[in-house]
């Protein structure tokens, strides 16, 4: 008889523990779901912020576009090849090759291009437009348009003036 009482007590205790565990488990599930909701809300807000940044972000590439201008390419070639006699002699060939490859890539490139002002790195691109290479390239293109008035001779005068002004600004 002692064993039956012991067994019935054990069964009753087990059922009580089972009920309390079920209550604890349901409470735990509620707490987990609350925490998950808070965590999911936090993740959703972070995702929404990053999505807003992506949607409102301006494109990058103004510097690359300025470096792809013919003025800049000509300016770099002139600055580096006008330093010595051999470079000066092969300068027309170099400039012609630059022009030919530039025209080829201009024909190939297709796609929507934004205005330079719409790019995120527009201010940095303005620095490249103010650089010595870009201004020398602009002067060369202007002189090429007036070749019949001695534009190429005047170009070298403009070249030395631009170079002199640039180095004066660096010193001051």
JSON list of C-alpha atoms in Angstrom, two decimals:
[
{"chain": "A", "resi": 1, "resn": "UNK", "atom": "CA", "xyz": [0.00, 0.00, 0.00]},
{"chain": "A", "resi": 2, "resn": "UNK", "atom": "CA", "xyz": [2.86, 2.30, 0.74]},
{"chain": "A", "resi": 3, "resn": "UNK", "atom": "CA", "xyz": [4.03, 1.80, -2.81]},
{"chain": "A", "resi": 4, "resn": "UNK", "atom": "CA", "xyz": [0.63, 2.82, -4.24]},
{"chain": "A", "resi": 5, "resn": "UNK", "atom": "CA", "xyz": [0.56, 6.04, -2.22]},
{"chain": "A", "resi": 6, "resn": "UNK", "atom": "CA", "xyz": [4.10, 6.74, -3.19]},
{"chain": "A", "resi": 7, "resn": "UNK", "atom": "CA", "xyz": [3.27, 6.02, -6.84]},
{"chain": "A", "resi": 8, "resn": "UNK", "atom": "CA", "xyz": [0.11, 8.18, -6.80]},
{"chain": "A", "resi": 9, "resn": "UNK", "atom": "CA", "xyz": [2.03, 10.99, -5.09]},
{"chain": "A", "resi": 10, "resn": "UNK", "atom": "CA", "xyz": [4.69, 10.73, -7.71]},
{"chain": "A", "resi": 11, "resn": "UNK", "atom": "CA", "xyz": [2.16, 10.85, -10.53]},
{"chain": "A", "resi": 12, "resn": "UNK", "atom": "CA", "xyz": [0.44, 13.85, -8.97]},
{"chain": "A", "resi": 13, "resn": "UNK", "atom": "CA", "xyz": [3.75, 15.65, -8.51]},
{"chain": "A", "resi": 14, "resn": "UNK", "atom": "CA", "xyz": [4.74, 14.85, -12.09]},
{"chain": "A", "resi": 15, "resn": "UNK", "atom": "CA", "xyz": [1.44, 16.21, -13.41]},
{"chain": "A", "resi": 16, "resn": "UNK", "atom": "CA", "xyz": [1.85, 19.38, -11.31]},
{"chain": "A", "resi": 17, "resn": "UNK", "atom": "CA", "xyz": [5.41, 19.84, -12.59]},
{"chain": "A", "resi": 18, "resn": "UNK", "atom": "CA", "xyz": [4.20, 19.18, -16.12]},
{"chain": "A", "resi": 19, "resn": "UNK", "atom": "CA", "xyz": [1.50, 21.86, -15.78]},
{"chain": "A", "resi": 20, "resn": "UNK", "atom": "CA", "xyz": [3.94, 24.37, -14.29]},
{"chain": "A", "resi": 21, "resn": "UNK", "atom": "CA", "xyz": [6.47, 23.60, -17.04]},
{"chain": "A", "resi": 22, "resn": "UNK", "atom": "CA", "xyz": [3.78, 24.09, -19.68]},
{"chain": "A", "resi": 23, "resn": "UNK", "atom": "CA", "xyz": [2.91, 27.47, -18.12]},
{"chain": "A", "resi": 24, "resn": "UNK", "atom": "CA", "xyz": [6.60, 28.39, -18.01]},
{"chain": "A", "resi": 25, "resn": "UNK", "atom": "CA", "xyz": [7.06, 27.32, -21.62]},
{"chain": "A", "resi": 26, "resn": "UNK", "atom": "CA", "xyz": [4.07, 29.35, -22.79]},
{"chain": "A", "resi": 27, "resn": "UNK", "atom": "CA", "xyz": [5.35, 32.39, -20.84]},
{"chain": "A", "resi": 28, "resn": "UNK", "atom": "CA", "xyz": [8.78, 31.85, -22.33]},
{"chain": "A", "resi": 29, "resn": "UNK", "atom": "CA", "xyz": [7.31, 31.65, -25.85]},
{"chain": "A", "resi": 30, "resn": "UNK", "atom": "CA", "xyz": [5.44, 34.93, -25.29]},
{"chain": "A", "resi": 31, "resn": "UNK", "atom": "CA", "xyz": [8.60, 36.64, -24.07]},
{"chain": "A", "resi": 32, "resn": "UNK", "atom": "CA", "xyz": [10.61, 35.29, -27.02]},
{"chain": "A", "resi": 33, "resn": "UNK", "atom": "CA", "xyz": [7.97, 36.47, -29.48]},
{"chain": "A", "resi": 34, "resn": "UNK", "atom": "CA", "xyz": [8.01, 39.94, -27.87]},
{"chain": "A", "resi": 35, "resn": "UNK", "atom": "CA", "xyz": [11.80, 40.05, -28.07]},
{"chain": "A", "resi": 36, "resn": "UNK", "atom": "CA", "xyz": [11.74, 38.79, -31.64]},
{"chain": "A", "resi": 37, "resn": "UNK", "atom": "CA", "xyz": [9.21, 41.47, -32.56]},
{"chain": "A", "resi": 38, "resn": "UNK", "atom": "CA", "xyz": [11.43, 44.14, -31.04]},
{"chain": "A", "resi": 39, "resn": "UNK", "atom": "CA", "xyz": [14.50, 42.71, -32.78]},
{"chain": "A", "resi": 40, "resn": "UNK", "atom": "CA", "xyz": [12.66, 42.44, -36.08]},
{"chain": "A", "resi": 41, "resn": "UNK", "atom": "CA", "xyz": [11.42, 46.00, -35.74]},
{"chain": "A", "resi": 42, "resn": "UNK", "atom": "CA", "xyz": [14.96, 47.20, -35.08]},
{"chain": "A", "resi": 43, "resn": "UNK", "atom": "CA", "xyz": [16.29, 45.27, -38.07]},
{"chain": "A", "resi": 44, "resn": "UNK", "atom": "CA", "xyz": [13.45, 46.59, -40.23]},
{"chain": "A", "resi": 45, "resn": "UNK", "atom": "CA", "xyz": [14.21, 50.18, -39.23]},
{"chain": "A", "resi": 46, "resn": "UNK", "atom": "CA", "xyz": [17.91, 49.72, -40.03]},
{"chain": "A", "resi": 47, "resn": "UNK", "atom": "CA", "xyz": [17.00, 48.19, -43.37]},
{"chain": "A", "resi": 48, "resn": "UNK", "atom": "CA", "xyz": [14.61, 51.05, -44.12]},
{"chain": "A", "resi": 49, "resn": "UNK", "atom": "CA", "xyz": [17.30, 53.63, -43.30]},
{"chain": "A", "resi": 50, "resn": "UNK", "atom": "CA", "xyz": [19.85, 51.94, -45.56]},
{"chain": "A", "resi": 51, "resn": "UNK", "atom": "CA", "xyz": [17.26, 51.63, -48.32]},
{"chain": "A", "resi": 52, "resn": "UNK", "atom": "CA", "xyz": [16.48, 55.35, -48.06]},
{"chain": "A", "resi": 53, "resn": "UNK", "atom": "CA", "xyz": [20.18, 56.14, -48.30]},
{"chain": "A", "resi": 54, "resn": "UNK", "atom": "CA", "xyz": [20.52, 53.99, -51.40]},
{"chain": "A", "resi": 55, "resn": "UNK", "atom": "CA", "xyz": [17.47, 55.48, -53.08]},
{"chain": "A", "resi": 56, "resn": "UNK", "atom": "CA", "xyz": [18.46, 59.08, -52.36]},
{"chain": "A", "resi": 57, "resn": "UNK", "atom": "CA", "xyz": [22.13, 58.58, -53.09]},
{"chain": "A", "resi": 58, "resn": "UNK", "atom": "CA", "xyz": [23.61, 60.49, -55.98]},
{"chain": "A", "resi": 59, "resn": "UNK", "atom": "CA", "xyz": [25.78, 58.63, -58.46]},
{"chain": "A", "resi": 60, "resn": "UNK", "atom": "CA", "xyz": [29.55, 58.71, -58.17]},
{"chain": "A", "resi": 61, "resn": "UNK", "atom": "CA", "xyz": [31.78, 59.20, -61.18]},
{"chain": "A", "resi": 62, "resn": "UNK", "atom": "CA", "xyz": [32.16, 62.91, -61.93]},
{"chain": "A", "resi": 63, "resn": "UNK", "atom": "CA", "xyz": [35.93, 62.70, -61.50]},
{"chain": "A", "resi": 64, "resn": "UNK", "atom": "CA", "xyz": [36.10, 59.77, -63.90]},
{"chain": "A", "resi": 65, "resn": "UNK", "atom": "CA", "xyz": [34.05, 61.69, -66.45]},
{"chain": "A", "resi": 66, "resn": "UNK", "atom": "CA", "xyz": [36.30, 64.76, -66.17]},
{"chain": "A", "resi": 67, "resn": "UNK", "atom": "CA", "xyz": [39.37, 62.56, -66.58]},
{"chain": "A", "resi": 68, "resn": "UNK", "atom": "CA", "xyz": [37.78, 61.13, -69.73]},
{"chain": "A", "resi": 69, "resn": "UNK", "atom": "CA", "xyz": [37.41, 64.59, -71.28]},
{"chain": "A", "resi": 70, "resn": "UNK", "atom": "CA", "xyz": [39.61, 65.15, -74.28]},
{"chain": "A", "resi": 71, "resn": "UNK", "atom": "CA", "xyz": [41.00, 68.33, -72.70]},
{"chain": "A", "resi": 72, "resn": "UNK", "atom": "CA", "xyz": [42.33, 66.42, -69.72]},
{"chain": "A", "resi": 73, "resn": "UNK", "atom": "CA", "xyz": [43.85, 63.65, -71.85]},
{"chain": "A", "resi": 74, "resn": "UNK", "atom": "CA", "xyz": [45.56, 66.17, -74.15]},
{"chain": "A", "resi": 75, "resn": "UNK", "atom": "CA", "xyz": [46.80, 68.18, -71.18]},
{"chain": "A", "resi": 76, "resn": "UNK", "atom": "CA", "xyz": [48.42, 65.19, -69.51]},
{"chain": "A", "resi": 77, "resn": "UNK", "atom": "CA", "xyz": [50.09, 64.13, -72.75]},
{"chain": "A", "resi": 78, "resn": "UNK", "atom": "CA", "xyz": [51.42, 67.64, -73.41]},
{"chain": "A", "resi": 79, "resn": "UNK", "atom": "CA", "xyz": [52.71, 68.12, -69.86]},
{"chain": "A", "resi": 80, "resn": "UNK", "atom": "CA", "xyz": [54.58, 64.81, -69.84]},
{"chain": "A", "resi": 81, "resn": "UNK", "atom": "CA", "xyz": [55.89, 64.91, -73.41]},
{"chain": "A", "resi": 82, "resn": "UNK", "atom": "CA", "xyz": [56.93, 68.57, -73.54]},
{"chain": "A", "resi": 83, "resn": "UNK", "atom": "CA", "xyz": [59.68, 68.01, -70.99]},
{"chain": "A", "resi": 84, "resn": "UNK", "atom": "CA", "xyz": [62.35, 66.76, -73.37]},
{"chain": "A", "resi": 85, "resn": "UNK", "atom": "CA", "xyz": [63.18, 66.96, -77.08]},
{"chain": "A", "resi": 86, "resn": "UNK", "atom": "CA", "xyz": [62.20, 63.42, -78.02]},
{"chain": "A", "resi": 87, "resn": "UNK", "atom": "CA", "xyz": [58.86, 63.77, -76.26]},
{"chain": "A", "resi": 88, "resn": "UNK", "atom": "CA", "xyz": [58.31, 67.08, -78.00]},
{"chain": "A", "resi": 89, "resn": "UNK", "atom": "CA", "xyz": [59.01, 65.50, -81.40]},
{"chain": "A", "resi": 90, "resn": "UNK", "atom": "CA", "xyz": [56.62, 62.59, -80.90]},
{"chain": "A", "resi": 91, "resn": "UNK", "atom": "CA", "xyz": [53.93, 64.80, -79.35]},
{"chain": "A", "resi": 92, "resn": "UNK", "atom": "CA", "xyz": [51.83, 65.13, -82.55]},
{"chain": "A", "resi": 93, "resn": "UNK", "atom": "CA", "xyz": [51.70, 61.34, -82.92]},
{"chain": "A", "resi": 94, "resn": "UNK", "atom": "CA", "xyz": [50.74, 60.89, -79.27]},
{"chain": "A", "resi": 95, "resn": "UNK", "atom": "CA", "xyz": [48.02, 63.53, -79.52]},
{"chain": "A", "resi": 96, "resn": "UNK", "atom": "CA", "xyz": [46.62, 61.97, -82.68]},
{"chain": "A", "resi": 97, "resn": "UNK", "atom": "CA", "xyz": [46.50, 58.53, -81.03]},
{"chain": "A", "resi": 98, "resn": "UNK", "atom": "CA", "xyz": [44.73, 60.00, -78.01]},
{"chain": "A", "resi": 99, "resn": "UNK", "atom": "CA", "xyz": [42.20, 61.72, -80.26]},
{"chain": "A", "resi": 100, "resn": "UNK", "atom": "CA", "xyz": [41.57, 58.55, -82.26]},
{"chain": "A", "resi": 101, "resn": "UNK", "atom": "CA", "xyz": [41.07, 56.34, -79.20]},
{"chain": "A", "resi": 102, "resn": "UNK", "atom": "CA", "xyz": [38.90, 59.00, -77.55]},
{"chain": "A", "resi": 103, "resn": "UNK", "atom": "CA", "xyz": [36.65, 59.20, -80.59]},
{"chain": "A", "resi": 104, "resn": "UNK", "atom": "CA", "xyz": [36.46, 55.40, -80.77]},
{"chain": "A", "resi": 105, "resn": "UNK", "atom": "CA", "xyz": [35.36, 55.09, -77.14]},
{"chain": "A", "resi": 106, "resn": "UNK", "atom": "CA", "xyz": [32.88, 57.94, -77.54]},
{"chain": "A", "resi": 107, "resn": "UNK", "atom": "CA", "xyz": [31.19, 56.02, -80.35]},
{"chain": "A", "resi": 108, "resn": "UNK", "atom": "CA", "xyz": [31.08, 52.85, -78.25]},
{"chain": "A", "resi": 109, "resn": "UNK", "atom": "CA", "xyz": [29.81, 54.35, -75.01]},
{"chain": "A", "resi": 110, "resn": "UNK", "atom": "CA", "xyz": [26.05, 54.32, -74.82]},
{"chain": "A", "resi": 111, "resn": "UNK", "atom": "CA", "xyz": [23.96, 54.98, -71.79]},
{"chain": "A", "resi": 112, "resn": "UNK", "atom": "CA", "xyz": [22.40, 57.63, -69.66]},
{"chain": "A", "resi": 113, "resn": "UNK", "atom": "CA", "xyz": [24.84, 60.24, -68.50]},
{"chain": "A", "resi": 114, "resn": "UNK", "atom": "CA", "xyz": [23.92, 62.63, -65.75]},
{"chain": "A", "resi": 115, "resn": "UNK", "atom": "CA", "xyz": [24.95, 66.26, -65.59]},
{"chain": "A", "resi": 116, "resn": "UNK", "atom": "CA", "xyz": [28.18, 66.75, -63.68]},
{"chain": "A", "resi": 117, "resn": "UNK", "atom": "CA", "xyz": [26.31, 68.79, -61.06]},
{"chain": "A", "resi": 118, "resn": "UNK", "atom": "CA", "xyz": [24.15, 65.77, -60.22]},
{"chain": "A", "resi": 119, "resn": "UNK", "atom": "CA", "xyz": [27.09, 63.61, -59.14]},
{"chain": "A", "resi": 120, "resn": "UNK", "atom": "CA", "xyz": [28.06, 63.22, -55.51]},
{"chain": "A", "resi": 121, "resn": "UNK", "atom": "CA", "xyz": [31.75, 63.95, -56.13]},
{"chain": "A", "resi": 122, "resn": "UNK", "atom": "CA", "xyz": [31.07, 67.07, -58.20]},
{"chain": "A", "resi": 123, "resn": "UNK", "atom": "CA", "xyz": [33.22, 69.32, -55.99]},
{"chain": "A", "resi": 124, "resn": "UNK", "atom": "CA", "xyz": [36.22, 67.05, -56.46]},
{"chain": "A", "resi": 125, "resn": "UNK", "atom": "CA", "xyz": [35.68, 67.07, -60.22]},
{"chain": "A", "resi": 126, "resn": "UNK", "atom": "CA", "xyz": [35.83, 70.88, -60.18]},
{"chain": "A", "resi": 127, "resn": "UNK", "atom": "CA", "xyz": [39.34, 70.59, -58.76]},
{"chain": "A", "resi": 128, "resn": "UNK", "atom": "CA", "xyz": [40.33, 68.45, -61.74]},
{"chain": "A", "resi": 129, "resn": "UNK", "atom": "CA", "xyz": [38.80, 71.01, -64.09]},
{"chain": "A", "resi": 130, "resn": "UNK", "atom": "CA", "xyz": [40.94, 73.70, -62.45]},
{"chain": "A", "resi": 131, "resn": "UNK", "atom": "CA", "xyz": [44.10, 71.62, -62.77]},
{"chain": "A", "resi": 132, "resn": "UNK", "atom": "CA", "xyz": [47.01, 72.53, -65.00]},
{"chain": "A", "resi": 133, "resn": "UNK", "atom": "CA", "xyz": [46.54, 69.54, -67.28]},
{"chain": "A", "resi": 134, "resn": "UNK", "atom": "CA", "xyz": [42.90, 70.32, -67.99]},
{"chain": "A", "resi": 135, "resn": "UNK", "atom": "CA", "xyz": [43.60, 74.00, -68.72]},
{"chain": "A", "resi": 136, "resn": "UNK", "atom": "CA", "xyz": [46.49, 73.15, -71.03]},
{"chain": "A", "resi": 137, "resn": "UNK", "atom": "CA", "xyz": [44.26, 70.70, -72.88]},
{"chain": "A", "resi": 138, "resn": "UNK", "atom": "CA", "xyz": [41.57, 73.38, -73.24]},
{"chain": "A", "resi": 139, "resn": "UNK", "atom": "CA", "xyz": [44.13, 75.82, -74.58]},
{"chain": "A", "resi": 140, "resn": "UNK", "atom": "CA", "xyz": [45.33, 73.22, -77.09]},
{"chain": "A", "resi": 141, "resn": "UNK", "atom": "CA", "xyz": [41.81, 72.54, -78.36]},
{"chain": "A", "resi": 142, "resn": "UNK", "atom": "CA", "xyz": [41.15, 76.29, -78.71]},
{"chain": "A", "resi": 143, "resn": "UNK", "atom": "CA", "xyz": [44.39, 76.73, -80.62]},
{"chain": "A", "resi": 144, "resn": "UNK", "atom": "CA", "xyz": [43.55, 73.78, -82.86]},
{"chain": "A", "resi": 145, "resn": "UNK", "atom": "CA", "xyz": [40.28, 75.45, -83.80]},
{"chain": "A", "resi": 146, "resn": "UNK", "atom": "CA", "xyz": [42.28, 78.50, -84.93]},
{"chain": "A", "resi": 147, "resn": "UNK", "atom": "CA", "xyz": [45.17, 76.71, -86.61]},
{"chain": "A", "resi": 148, "resn": "UNK", "atom": "CA", "xyz": [44.93, 78.93, -89.70]},
{"chain": "A", "resi": 149, "resn": "UNK", "atom": "CA", "xyz": [45.59, 82.03, -87.56]},
{"chain": "A", "resi": 150, "resn": "UNK", "atom": "CA", "xyz": [48.76, 80.56, -86.11]},
{"chain": "A", "resi": 151, "resn": "UNK", "atom": "CA", "xyz": [46.93, 78.88, -83.27]},
{"chain": "A", "resi": 152, "resn": "UNK", "atom": "CA", "xyz": [49.63, 76.29, -82.62]},
{"chain": "A", "resi": 153, "resn": "UNK", "atom": "CA", "xyz": [52.25, 78.99, -82.18]},
{"chain": "A", "resi": 154, "resn": "UNK", "atom": "CA", "xyz": [49.99, 80.90, -79.81]},
{"chain": "A", "resi": 155, "resn": "UNK", "atom": "CA", "xyz": [49.35, 77.68, -77.95]},
{"chain": "A", "resi": 156, "resn": "UNK", "atom": "CA", "xyz": [52.92, 77.49, -76.74]},
{"chain": "A", "resi": 157, "resn": "UNK", "atom": "CA", "xyz": [52.68, 81.07, -75.48]},
{"chain": "A", "resi": 158, "resn": "UNK", "atom": "CA", "xyz": [49.49, 80.14, -73.59]},
{"chain": "A", "resi": 159, "resn": "UNK", "atom": "CA", "xyz": [51.17, 76.96, -72.36]},
{"chain": "A", "resi": 160, "resn": "UNK", "atom": "CA", "xyz": [54.07, 78.82, -70.75]},
{"chain": "A", "resi": 161, "resn": "UNK", "atom": "CA", "xyz": [51.72, 81.43, -69.27]},
{"chain": "A", "resi": 162, "resn": "UNK", "atom": "CA", "xyz": [49.48, 78.77, -67.74]},
{"chain": "A", "resi": 163, "resn": "UNK", "atom": "CA", "xyz": [52.47, 76.91, -66.38]},
{"chain": "A", "resi": 164, "resn": "UNK", "atom": "CA", "xyz": [53.93, 80.09, -64.90]},
{"chain": "A", "resi": 165, "resn": "UNK", "atom": "CA", "xyz": [50.61, 81.07, -63.24]},
{"chain": "A", "resi": 166, "resn": "UNK", "atom": "CA", "xyz": [50.16, 77.57, -61.87]},
{"chain": "A", "resi": 167, "resn": "UNK", "atom": "CA", "xyz": [53.58, 77.47, -60.23]},
{"chain": "A", "resi": 168, "resn": "UNK", "atom": "CA", "xyz": [53.12, 81.01, -58.88]},
{"chain": "A", "resi": 169, "resn": "UNK", "atom": "CA", "xyz": [49.90, 79.86, -57.19]},
{"chain": "A", "resi": 170, "resn": "UNK", "atom": "CA", "xyz": [51.73, 76.88, -55.72]},
{"chain": "A", "resi": 171, "resn": "UNK", "atom": "CA", "xyz": [54.42, 79.10, -54.25]},
{"chain": "A", "resi": 172, "resn": "UNK", "atom": "CA", "xyz": [51.94, 81.59, -52.78]}
]
